């Protein structure tokens, strides 16, 4: 029987997810989308209708911070697959709602406690992995971090393991957005989450241990397909925490590209204390969390889509040995902002994050990834996922000893 | 009979004023200081006692936004001179309190409406000058803008008029702070007022009309005594508005020195909308005025004093003709941050702003400036003021055809 899907969230990524499940409606039963502000969910459905999709799609108002409320909605609409692309603050309550009702759970980012920034690694170990036993016991499929990064890049690592190396020595994930939104400054997704990635210690897994650096302390120039030479900086990122568990003997690093302008704005805000999540009190006695005000003055990331131009390149440089011989492979995707907008009305960053959970949901619906336990993406077979992603608009390419070719 | 003095405000400038009236207590009757937060006023008095001054000094709590409350305090303590160095938002209510009670009024900055930034010129014409008749009728001495700039620089212009030129062609006021506070970023006085000076249109008076520029649009390198070569930018400033009324045929410009770092931080905050005085609403529904939050995260200007090093140079380059011959004169003061701190516990910016109103108060007390009407500083004889300022710690120097010498 076709499985009903519930999308939680109504931001830029949720919009892509909603369009993509509508495009692939034959894989699912009834479609639902829930958000704190129901009008945002309704607006997404309107956009889908405007693209000519006549599938059944229902909007709901939901307080996703309350697991009982989540479970109640899941039961009410008989959802079998929940794609959580709401704020990273709601992961644990939505997951609990799934455990309590038997629905499969998918998300795209690690859980965050609004009061804590950059907790000590491993981040999954602080929250999600504590529910592993509960998932296994209840027979719940929970796929963590199945966006692009984390998500597709974890599958790239797994593909390298499966098809290139019997020993993986290093995984360098590189994320370059060479696009331009034409605004003076904007973040590509929720500023609150975006900045929190960079305000704390940068953790990387090197030589079998957590290494600590400051943001923008370690930069490296990369020469990548399509986007060319780009400087990227060692950054903390979800997938470093799960990949380092599977690839204990490999170095696992995440590199994010930043232009000088972004770094300057970030540095000013950071040094002034405006990225703090701790409230300050104004002379008038008003308690304000600086980061929440910064979010309020910045452009809404979803508003950037129409003017966004250029391409992203995200990939894994994996080094290892096969039959004792050292080698390397670069597995990557190039996405185009304008193409994304034309297809689903979103910019490329939301597109690359929103398509993969739909691919995962299809694999769950087909039973291929319906593993009845909690898994990170590298724990699952990579090829069916990457091949399906190619069909859904995110083709994988590989640079190996034979040259630069499609997967 | 010695005149009782009431200081309104308890910030960095008020602290200097309080120390200076205490040092010159023989010129006055009882000394009083009033602030919204009485503990800040009490703290200032404690600092004065620690310097060994045993003069009668009383702290009061005051809501200076209510002219009736101001008048009531003036009557209660029989104040004859009110030195208003509170927020620029309270000028009109404090002035009204003086008009209603017969006390002399002195301030150091133009009135500002908290809801408006950079109104159209002339700023004095928008508020203070509308009370000219009321002052004359009531026989009230009201001396506007008698800090350093505005204030001393207006007297410098008047000195040039009195002693150098029968026709003034241009007045270029240059304000350079070559000191360093050692913080990553800080404003030298209330950030709310500081930034408001630069967020709107820059008005200058040139060729007999108001000229409009953007902040940091017009820069010029100056080579000044002691502080050397410094870049200063055409800026809007109070004194341009009053001097242009007296010197209609002269160009009147104000130049403020800024380093690249200040400009960068300002530009980031400004472009992000964080210097706006208009409230924005956060995702959580909280209404916040961005500028008030920025103020809350920046260092308290008075906290900079202990570490402040280096010097300020503020002066007027006045060009004109005397007996048909063109000439120019640069009239200026150099102040030292450490000297200021050692004397009164404040940094040089507060010191240069706080000493002049005390000199003016002494001249009012002595009858020399007790003009029984509203006046800007250039309307009053300059020499007694500048000579007294020299005695109080802000000596004037002059560069003219005979070289660089004390006034």
CSV table of N, CA, C and O in Angstrom, one decimal, chain B residues 289-354:
chain,number,residue,atom,x,y,z
B,289,UNK,N,14.6,47.6,18.3
B,289,UNK,CA,15.2,48.6,17.6
B,289,UNK,C,16.7,48.2,17.4
B,289,UNK,O,17.4,48.1,18.4
B,290,UNK,N,17.1,47.9,16.1
B,290,UNK,CA,18.5,47.3,15.9
B,290,UNK,C,19.5,48.2,16.6
B,290,UNK,O,20.4,47.6,17.3
B,291,UNK,N,19.5,49.5,16.4
B,291,UNK,CA,20.5,50.4,17.0
B,291,UNK,C,20.6,50.2,18.5
B,291,UNK,O,21.7,50.3,19.0
B,292,UNK,N,19.5,50.0,19.2
B,292,UNK,CA,19.6,49.8,20.6
B,292,UNK,C,20.3,48.5,21.0
B,292,UNK,O,20.9,48.5,22.1
B,293,UNK,N,20.1,47.5,20.2
B,293,UNK,CA,20.8,46.3,20.5
B,293,UNK,C,22.3,46.5,20.2
B,293,UNK,O,23.2,46.0,21.0
B,294,UNK,N,22.7,47.1,19.1
B,294,UNK,CA,24.1,47.4,18.8
B,294,UNK,C,24.7,48.1,20.0
B,294,UNK,O,25.8,47.8,20.4
B,295,UNK,N,24.0,49.1,20.5
B,295,UNK,CA,24.5,49.9,21.6
B,295,UNK,C,24.7,48.9,22.8
B,295,UNK,O,25.7,49.0,23.5
B,296,UNK,N,23.8,48.0,23.0
B,296,UNK,CA,24.0,47.1,24.2
B,296,UNK,C,25.2,46.1,24.0
B,296,UNK,O,25.7,45.7,25.1
B,297,UNK,N,25.5,45.8,22.8
B,297,UNK,CA,26.7,44.8,22.7
B,297,UNK,C,28.0,45.6,22.7
B,297,UNK,O,29.1,44.9,22.9
B,298,UNK,N,28.0,46.9,22.3
B,298,UNK,CA,29.3,47.6,22.3
B,298,UNK,C,29.8,48.0,23.6
B,298,UNK,O,29.0,48.1,24.6
B,299,UNK,N,31.1,48.2,23.8
B,299,UNK,CA,31.6,48.6,25.1
B,299,UNK,C,31.0,49.9,25.5
B,299,UNK,O,30.8,50.8,24.7
B,300,UNK,N,30.8,50.0,26.8
B,300,UNK,CA,30.3,51.3,27.4
B,300,UNK,C,31.5,52.3,27.1
B,300,UNK,O,32.6,52.1,27.6
B,301,UNK,N,31.2,53.4,26.4
B,301,UNK,CA,32.3,54.4,26.1
B,301,UNK,C,33.1,54.8,27.3
B,301,UNK,O,34.3,55.0,27.2
B,302,UNK,N,32.4,54.9,28.5
B,302,UNK,CA,33.1,55.4,29.7
B,302,UNK,C,34.1,54.3,30.2
B,302,UNK,O,35.0,54.6,30.9
B,303,UNK,N,33.9,53.1,29.7
B,303,UNK,CA,34.9,52.0,30.1
B,303,UNK,C,36.2,52.0,29.3
B,303,UNK,O,37.1,51.3,29.7
B,304,UNK,N,36.2,52.9,28.3
B,304,UNK,CA,37.4,52.9,27.5
B,304,UNK,C,38.6,53.7,28.1
B,304,UNK,O,39.7,53.6,27.7
B,305,UNK,N,38.2,54.6,29.0
B,305,UNK,CA,39.1,55.6,29.5
B,305,UNK,C,40.5,55.1,30.0
B,305,UNK,O,41.5,55.6,29.6
B,306,UNK,N,40.4,54.1,30.8
B,306,UNK,CA,41.7,53.6,31.5
B,306,UNK,C,42.7,53.2,30.5
B,306,UNK,O,43.9,53.4,30.8
B,307,UNK,N,42.3,52.6,29.4
B,307,UNK,CA,43.3,52.1,28.4
B,307,UNK,C,43.6,53.1,27.2
B,307,UNK,O,44.4,52.7,26.3
B,308,UNK,N,42.9,54.2,27.2
B,308,UNK,CA,43.0,55.1,26.0
B,308,UNK,C,44.3,55.8,26.0
B,308,UNK,O,44.8,56.3,27.0
B,309,UNK,N,44.9,55.7,24.8
B,309,UNK,CA,46.2,56.4,24.7
B,309,UNK,C,46.2,57.2,23.4
B,309,UNK,O,45.5,56.9,22.5
B,310,UNK,N,47.1,58.2,23.3
B,310,UNK,CA,47.2,59.0,22.1
B,310,UNK,C,46.5,60.4,22.3
B,310,UNK,O,46.0,60.7,23.4
B,311,UNK,N,46.4,61.1,21.2
B,311,UNK,CA,45.9,62.5,21.2
B,311,UNK,C,44.8,62.8,20.2
B,311,UNK,O,44.7,62.1,19.2
B,312,UNK,N,44.1,63.8,20.5
B,312,UNK,CA,43.1,64.3,19.6
B,312,UNK,C,43.6,65.7,19.1
B,312,UNK,O,44.3,66.4,19.8
B,313,UNK,N,43.2,66.0,17.9
B,313,UNK,CA,43.4,67.4,17.3
B,313,UNK,C,42.2,67.8,16.7
B,313,UNK,O,41.7,67.1,15.7
B,314,UNK,N,41.6,68.9,17.2
B,314,UNK,CA,40.3,69.4,16.6
B,314,UNK,C,40.6,70.9,16.3
B,314,UNK,O,41.0,71.6,17.2
B,315,UNK,N,40.2,71.4,15.1
B,315,UNK,CA,40.5,72.8,14.8
B,315,UNK,C,39.7,73.2,13.6
B,315,UNK,O,39.0,72.5,13.0
B,316,UNK,N,39.8,74.6,13.4
B,316,UNK,CA,39.1,75.2,12.3
B,316,UNK,C,40.2,75.8,11.3
B,316,UNK,O,41.0,76.6,11.7
B,317,UNK,N,40.1,75.4,10.1
B,317,UNK,CA,40.8,76.1,9.0
B,317,UNK,C,39.9,77.1,8.5
B,317,UNK,O,38.9,76.8,7.8
B,318,UNK,N,40.2,78.4,8.7
B,318,UNK,CA,39.3,79.4,8.3
B,318,UNK,C,40.1,80.2,7.2
B,318,UNK,O,41.2,80.7,7.4
B,319,UNK,N,39.4,80.4,6.1
B,319,UNK,CA,40.0,81.3,5.0
B,319,UNK,C,39.1,82.5,4.8
B,319,UNK,O,37.9,82.4,5.0
B,320,UNK,N,39.8,83.6,4.5
B,320,UNK,CA,39.0,84.8,4.3
B,320,UNK,C,39.9,85.9,3.7
B,320,UNK,O,41.0,85.6,3.3
B,321,UNK,N,39.4,87.1,3.7
B,321,UNK,CA,40.2,88.2,3.2
B,321,UNK,C,40.2,89.3,4.3
B,321,UNK,O,39.2,89.5,5.0
B,322,UNK,N,41.4,90.0,4.4
B,322,UNK,CA,41.5,91.1,5.3
B,322,UNK,C,42.1,92.3,4.5
B,322,UNK,O,43.1,92.1,3.8
B,323,UNK,N,41.4,93.4,4.5
B,323,UNK,CA,41.8,94.5,3.7
B,323,UNK,C,42.1,94.0,2.2
B,323,UNK,O,43.1,94.4,1.6
B,324,UNK,N,41.2,93.2,1.7
B,324,UNK,CA,41.3,92.7,0.4
B,324,UNK,C,42.3,91.6,0.1
B,324,UNK,O,42.3,91.1,-1.0
B,325,UNK,N,43.1,91.3,1.1
B,325,UNK,CA,44.1,90.3,0.9
B,325,UNK,C,43.6,88.9,1.4
B,325,UNK,O,43.2,88.9,2.6
B,326,UNK,N,43.8,87.9,0.6
B,326,UNK,CA,43.3,86.6,1.1
B,326,UNK,C,44.3,86.0,2.1
B,326,UNK,O,45.5,86.3,2.0
B,327,UNK,N,43.8,85.2,3.0
B,327,UNK,CA,44.7,84.6,4.0
B,327,UNK,C,44.0,83.4,4.7
B,327,UNK,O,42.8,83.1,4.4
B,328,UNK,N,44.7,82.7,5.5
B,328,UNK,CA,44.1,81.6,6.2
B,328,UNK,C,44.7,81.4,7.6
B,328,UNK,O,45.8,81.8,7.8
B,329,UNK,N,43.9,80.8,8.5
B,329,UNK,CA,44.4,80.6,9.8
B,329,UNK,C,43.8,79.3,10.3
B,329,UNK,O,42.7,78.9,10.0
B,330,UNK,N,44.7,78.5,11.0
B,330,UNK,CA,44.2,77.2,11.6
B,330,UNK,C,44.3,77.4,13.1
B,330,UNK,O,45.3,77.6,13.7
B,331,UNK,N,43.1,77.3,13.7
B,331,UNK,CA,43.0,77.5,15.2
B,331,UNK,C,42.6,76.1,15.7
B,331,UNK,O,41.6,75.5,15.3
B,332,UNK,N,43.3,75.7,16.8
B,332,UNK,CA,43.1,74.3,17.2
B,332,UNK,C,43.5,74.0,18.6
B,332,UNK,O,44.2,74.8,19.3
B,333,UNK,N,43.1,72.8,19.0
B,333,UNK,CA,43.5,72.3,20.3
B,333,UNK,C,44.0,70.8,20.1
B,333,UNK,O,43.5,70.1,19.3
B,334,UNK,N,45.0,70.5,20.9
B,334,UNK,CA,45.5,69.1,21.0
B,334,UNK,C,45.2,68.6,22.4
B,334,UNK,O,45.7,69.3,23.4
B,335,UNK,N,44.5,67.5,22.6
B,335,UNK,CA,44.3,67.0,23.9
B,335,UNK,C,44.8,65.5,24.0
B,335,UNK,O,44.9,64.9,23.0
B,336,UNK,N,45.1,65.1,25.2
B,336,UNK,CA,45.8,63.8,25.4
B,336,UNK,C,44.9,62.9,26.3
B,336,UNK,O,44.4,63.3,27.3
B,337,UNK,N,44.6,61.7,25.8
B,337,UNK,CA,43.6,60.8,26.4
B,337,UNK,C,44.1,60.5,27.8
B,337,UNK,O,43.3,60.5,28.8
B,338,UNK,N,45.4,60.1,28.0
B,338,UNK,CA,45.9,59.7,29.3
B,338,UNK,C,45.9,60.9,30.3
B,338,UNK,O,45.5,60.7,31.5
B,339,UNK,N,46.2,62.1,29.8
B,339,UNK,CA,46.1,63.2,30.7
B,339,UNK,C,44.7,63.4,31.3
B,339,UNK,O,44.5,63.7,32.4
B,340,UNK,N,43.8,63.3,30.3
B,340,UNK,CA,42.4,63.4,30.7
B,340,UNK,C,42.0,62.4,31.8
B,340,UNK,O,41.4,62.7,32.8
B,341,UNK,N,42.4,61.1,31.5
B,341,UNK,CA,42.1,60.1,32.5
B,341,UNK,C,42.7,60.3,33.9
B,341,UNK,O,42.1,60.2,34.9
B,342,UNK,N,44.0,60.8,33.8
B,342,UNK,CA,44.6,61.0,35.1
B,342,UNK,C,44.0,62.1,35.9
B,342,UNK,O,43.9,62.1,37.1
B,343,UNK,N,43.5,63.1,35.2
B,343,UNK,CA,42.8,64.3,35.9
B,343,UNK,C,41.4,64.0,36.3
B,343,UNK,O,41.1,64.3,37.5
B,344,UNK,N,40.6,63.4,35.5
B,344,UNK,CA,39.2,63.3,35.8
B,344,UNK,C,38.6,61.9,35.6
B,344,UNK,O,37.4,61.7,35.7
B,345,UNK,N,39.5,60.9,35.2
B,345,UNK,CA,39.0,59.6,35.0
B,345,UNK,C,38.2,59.3,33.8
B,345,UNK,O,37.5,58.3,33.6
B,346,UNK,N,38.3,60.2,32.8
B,346,UNK,CA,37.6,60.1,31.5
B,346,UNK,C,38.6,60.1,30.4
B,346,UNK,O,39.7,60.5,30.5
B,347,UNK,N,38.1,59.6,29.2
B,347,UNK,CA,39.0,59.7,28.0
B,347,UNK,C,38.9,61.1,27.4
B,347,UNK,O,38.1,61.9,27.7
B,348,UNK,N,39.8,61.3,26.4
B,348,UNK,CA,39.9,62.6,25.8
B,348,UNK,C,38.7,63.2,25.1
B,348,UNK,O,38.5,64.4,25.1
B,349,UNK,N,37.9,62.3,24.5
B,349,UNK,CA,36.7,62.7,23.8
B,349,UNK,C,35.7,63.3,24.8
B,349,UNK,O,35.1,64.4,24.5
B,350,UNK,N,35.5,62.6,25.9
B,350,UNK,CA,34.6,63.1,26.9
B,350,UNK,C,35.2,64.4,27.5
B,350,UNK,O,34.5,65.4,27.8
B,351,UNK,N,36.5,64.4,27.7
B,351,UNK,CA,37.2,65.6,28.3
B,351,UNK,C,37.0,66.9,27.4
B,351,UNK,O,36.6,67.9,27.9
B,352,UNK,N,37.3,66.7,26.1
B,352,UNK,CA,37.1,67.9,25.3
B,352,UNK,C,35.7,68.4,25.2
B,352,UNK,O,35.4,69.5,25.0
B,353,UNK,N,34.7,67.4,25.3
B,353,UNK,CA,33.3,67.8,25.3
B,353,UNK,C,32.8,68.4,26.6
B,353,UNK,O,31.9,69.2,26.6
B,354,UNK,N,33.4,67.9,27.7
B,354,UNK,CA,32.9,68.3,29.0
B,354,UNK,C,33.5,69.5,29.6
B,354,UNK,O,32.9,70.2,30.5
